[in-house]
Short mmCIF file of N, CA and C in Angstrom, two decimals:
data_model
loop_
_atom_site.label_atom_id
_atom_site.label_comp_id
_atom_site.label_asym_id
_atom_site.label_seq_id
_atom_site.Cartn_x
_atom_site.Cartn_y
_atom_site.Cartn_z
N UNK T 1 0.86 -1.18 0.00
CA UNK T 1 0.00 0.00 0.00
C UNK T 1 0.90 1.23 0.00
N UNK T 2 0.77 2.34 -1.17
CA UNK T 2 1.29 3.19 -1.16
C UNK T 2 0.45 4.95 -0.61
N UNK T 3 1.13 5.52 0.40
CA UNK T 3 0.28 6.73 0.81
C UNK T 3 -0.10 7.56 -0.58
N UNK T 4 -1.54 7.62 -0.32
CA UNK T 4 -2.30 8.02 -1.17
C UNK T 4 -2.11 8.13 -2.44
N UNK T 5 -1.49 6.82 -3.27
CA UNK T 5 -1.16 6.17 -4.27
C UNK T 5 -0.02 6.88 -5.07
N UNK T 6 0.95 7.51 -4.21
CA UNK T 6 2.13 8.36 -4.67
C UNK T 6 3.22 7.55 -4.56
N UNK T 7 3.02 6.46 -4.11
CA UNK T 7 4.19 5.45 -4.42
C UNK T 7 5.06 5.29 -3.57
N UNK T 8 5.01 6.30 -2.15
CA UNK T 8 5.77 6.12 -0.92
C UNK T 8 5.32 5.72 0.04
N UNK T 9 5.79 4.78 0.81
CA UNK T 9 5.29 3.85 1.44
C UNK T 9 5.44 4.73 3.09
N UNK T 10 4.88 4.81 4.28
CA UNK T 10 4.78 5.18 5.40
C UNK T 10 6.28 5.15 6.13
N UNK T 11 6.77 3.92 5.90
CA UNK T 11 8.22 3.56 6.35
C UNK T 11 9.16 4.15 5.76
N UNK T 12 9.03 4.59 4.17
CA UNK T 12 9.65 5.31 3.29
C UNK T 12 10.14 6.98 3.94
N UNK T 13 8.55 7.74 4.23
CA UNK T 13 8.84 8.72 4.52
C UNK T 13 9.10 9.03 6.51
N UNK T 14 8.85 8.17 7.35
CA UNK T 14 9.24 7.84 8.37
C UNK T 14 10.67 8.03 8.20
N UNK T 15 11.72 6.78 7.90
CA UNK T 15 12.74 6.89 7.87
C UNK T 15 13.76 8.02 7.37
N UNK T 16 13.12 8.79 6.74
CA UNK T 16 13.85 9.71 6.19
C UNK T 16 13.68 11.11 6.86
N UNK T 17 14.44 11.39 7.43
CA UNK T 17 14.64 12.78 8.24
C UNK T 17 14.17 13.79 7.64
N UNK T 18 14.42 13.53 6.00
CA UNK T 18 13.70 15.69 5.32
C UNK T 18 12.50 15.24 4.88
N UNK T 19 12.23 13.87 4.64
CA UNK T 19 10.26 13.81 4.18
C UNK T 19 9.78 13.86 5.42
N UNK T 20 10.17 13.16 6.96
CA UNK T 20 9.23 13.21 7.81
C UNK T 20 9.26 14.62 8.33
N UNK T 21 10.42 15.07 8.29
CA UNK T 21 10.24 16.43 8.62
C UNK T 21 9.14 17.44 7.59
N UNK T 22 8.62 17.26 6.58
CA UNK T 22 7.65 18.09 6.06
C UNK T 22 6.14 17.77 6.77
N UNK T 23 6.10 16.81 7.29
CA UNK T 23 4.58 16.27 7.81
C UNK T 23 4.71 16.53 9.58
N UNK T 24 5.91 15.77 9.89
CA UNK T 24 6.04 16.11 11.55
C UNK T 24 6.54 17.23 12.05
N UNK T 25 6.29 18.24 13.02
CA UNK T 25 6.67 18.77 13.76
C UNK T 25 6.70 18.64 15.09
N UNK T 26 7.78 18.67 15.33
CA UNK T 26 7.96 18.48 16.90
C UNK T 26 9.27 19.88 17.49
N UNK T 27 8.16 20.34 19.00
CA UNK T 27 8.66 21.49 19.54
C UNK T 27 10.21 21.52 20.06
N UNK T 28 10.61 20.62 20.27
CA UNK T 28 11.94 20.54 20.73
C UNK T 28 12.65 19.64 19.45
N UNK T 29 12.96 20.29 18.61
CA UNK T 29 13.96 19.87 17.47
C UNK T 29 15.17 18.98 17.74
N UNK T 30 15.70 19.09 19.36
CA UNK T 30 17.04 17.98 19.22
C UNK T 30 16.20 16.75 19.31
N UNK T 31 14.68 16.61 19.90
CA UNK T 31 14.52 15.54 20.22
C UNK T 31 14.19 14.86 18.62
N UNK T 32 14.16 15.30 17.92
CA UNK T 32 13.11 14.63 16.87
C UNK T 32 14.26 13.64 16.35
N UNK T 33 15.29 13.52 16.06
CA UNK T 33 16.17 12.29 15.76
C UNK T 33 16.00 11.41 16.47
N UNK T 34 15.55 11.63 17.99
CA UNK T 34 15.49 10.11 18.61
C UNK T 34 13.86 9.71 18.07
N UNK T 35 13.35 10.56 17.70
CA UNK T 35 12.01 10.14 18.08
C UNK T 35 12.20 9.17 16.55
N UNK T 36 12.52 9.99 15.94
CA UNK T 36 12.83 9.46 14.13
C UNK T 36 13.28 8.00 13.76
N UNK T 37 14.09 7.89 15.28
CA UNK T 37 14.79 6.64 15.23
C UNK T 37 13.77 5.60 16.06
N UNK T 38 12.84 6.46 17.07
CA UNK T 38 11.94 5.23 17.59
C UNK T 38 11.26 4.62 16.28
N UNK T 39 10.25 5.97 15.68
CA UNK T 39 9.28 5.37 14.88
C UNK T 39 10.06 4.48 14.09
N UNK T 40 11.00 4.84 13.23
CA UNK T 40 11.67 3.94 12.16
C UNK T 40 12.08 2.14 12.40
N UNK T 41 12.03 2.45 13.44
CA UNK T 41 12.55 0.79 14.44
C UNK T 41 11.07 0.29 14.54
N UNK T 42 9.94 0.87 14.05
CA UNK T 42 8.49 -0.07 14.30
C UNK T 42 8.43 -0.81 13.23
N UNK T 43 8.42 -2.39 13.44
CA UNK T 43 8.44 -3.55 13.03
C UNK T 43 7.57 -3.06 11.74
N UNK T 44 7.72 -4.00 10.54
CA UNK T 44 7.17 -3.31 9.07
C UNK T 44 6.05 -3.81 9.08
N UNK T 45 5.61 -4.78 9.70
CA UNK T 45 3.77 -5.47 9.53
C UNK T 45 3.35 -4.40 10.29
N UNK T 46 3.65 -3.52 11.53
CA UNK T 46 2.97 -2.94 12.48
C UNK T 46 2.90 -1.07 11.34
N UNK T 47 3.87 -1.06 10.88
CA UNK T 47 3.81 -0.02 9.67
C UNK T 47 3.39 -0.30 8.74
N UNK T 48 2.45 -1.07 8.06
CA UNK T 48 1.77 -1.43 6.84
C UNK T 48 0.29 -1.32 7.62
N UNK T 49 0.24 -1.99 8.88
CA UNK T 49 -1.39 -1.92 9.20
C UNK T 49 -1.27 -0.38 9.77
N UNK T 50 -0.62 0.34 10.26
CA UNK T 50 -0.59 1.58 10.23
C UNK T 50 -1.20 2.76 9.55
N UNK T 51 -0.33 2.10 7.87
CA UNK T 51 -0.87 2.80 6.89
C UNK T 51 -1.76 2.50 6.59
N UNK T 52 -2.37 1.34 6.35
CA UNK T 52 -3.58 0.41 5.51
C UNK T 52 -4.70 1.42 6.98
N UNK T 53 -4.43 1.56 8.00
CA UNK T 53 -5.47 2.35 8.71
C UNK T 53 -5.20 4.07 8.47
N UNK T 54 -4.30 4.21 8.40
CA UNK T 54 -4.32 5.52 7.84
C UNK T 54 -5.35 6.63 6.56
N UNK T 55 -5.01 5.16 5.57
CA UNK T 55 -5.46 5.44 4.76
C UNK T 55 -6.94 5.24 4.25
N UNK T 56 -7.43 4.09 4.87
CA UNK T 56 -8.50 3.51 4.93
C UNK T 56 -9.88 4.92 5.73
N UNK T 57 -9.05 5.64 6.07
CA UNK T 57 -9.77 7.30 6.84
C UNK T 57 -10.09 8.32 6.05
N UNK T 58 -9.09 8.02 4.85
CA UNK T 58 -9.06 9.03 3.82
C UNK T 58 -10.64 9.31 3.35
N UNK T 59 -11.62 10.67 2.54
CA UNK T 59 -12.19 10.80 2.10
C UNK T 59 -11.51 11.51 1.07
N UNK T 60 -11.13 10.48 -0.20
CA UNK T 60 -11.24 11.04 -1.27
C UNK T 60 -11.61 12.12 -2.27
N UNK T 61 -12.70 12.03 -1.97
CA UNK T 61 -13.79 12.87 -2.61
C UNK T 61 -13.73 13.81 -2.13
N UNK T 62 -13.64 14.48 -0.95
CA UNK T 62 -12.83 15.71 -0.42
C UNK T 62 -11.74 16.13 -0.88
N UNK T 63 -10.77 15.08 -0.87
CA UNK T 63 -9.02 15.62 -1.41
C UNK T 63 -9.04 16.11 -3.27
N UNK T 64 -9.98 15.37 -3.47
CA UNK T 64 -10.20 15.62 -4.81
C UNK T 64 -10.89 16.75 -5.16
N UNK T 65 -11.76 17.24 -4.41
CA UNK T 65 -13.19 18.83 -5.09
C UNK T 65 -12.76 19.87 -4.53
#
């Protein structure tokens, strides 16, 4: 399952410090590398049902009109 069929996968932009940084903010900036490094360490079945619930929230038809 790709987030909202753009072809990057949740773990994709998780792991990566300058994509998660466009979606996450967090107030204390030194912390966000550890935090970067918790999420990224979540087992990949527990990040697929993640997304598959993430996405499964989406209203389309909104993002689209």
């Amino acid at each position: 399952v790709a987030l909202a069929g753009g072809g990057t996968r949740l773990s994709d932009i998780i792991c990566n410090s300058s994509l998660l940084g466009r979606y996450l903010t967090v107030e204390d900036r030194d912390s966000f590398p550890e935090l970067q490094g918790v999420l990224c360490a979540v087992p990949s079945n527990i990040m697929q049902k993640a997304e598959q619930i993430f996405l499964s929230q989406l209203d389309f038809s909104k993002i689209l009109s």
